[in-house]
Amino acid sequence: MNRTTKKTNERRREAGQIVKSIRLVKEVHRRYSWELMKKYRMTGQQAGALSIVAHEPGISLGELGEHMYLHISTCSGIVDRLEKKGYVKRSRGPEDRRVVRLHVTPRGRQIIRGMPVSGFGMLMRDIHGLPAKDVHKVCEAMKILMKVMKIEWTEEKEVSHGR
């Protein structure tokens, strides 16, 4: 086998590993989300938000967005659904009425007692535990992958798919 064929085969094998890894991550996330929905009637994002609010009573909507790496409008929708289910309540700050503070209700505390840590919650925790150089490598690899998939991301708009 010549050198070009070996490189081509290696590239094909690595491309396959990338695609298989993405499928595996997607499948684990799908399965976890399905189990959460079946057992608790909430999405992974809702479970993650509820957990953060439980650990940081009085957190603002903007701070929740920062913790979850989501736009504030996306967090607002998540909190709307949690509030409708009676798991969280919003309150206005006494010093600045524009600031909305979030608190878990007793019903919300009851639901999260038996709930496992969300998949993305574990992922965020584990990423924060990596050495900085590894986080940088993963970040750079994700940028390349998003470019290949023609996905654009900015702080203002979460995801734009160019296909």
XYZ file of C-alpha atoms in Angstrom, residues 50-57 104 109 112:
11
model
C -34.297 24.082 37.850
C -31.119 22.641 39.339
C -29.203 25.912 38.896
C -32.012 27.963 40.452
C -32.148 25.502 43.384
C -28.407 25.904 43.983
C -28.459 29.691 43.508
C -31.686 31.087 44.990
C -37.506 27.200 43.463
C -37.586 21.120 45.401
C -35.436 17.720 41.880
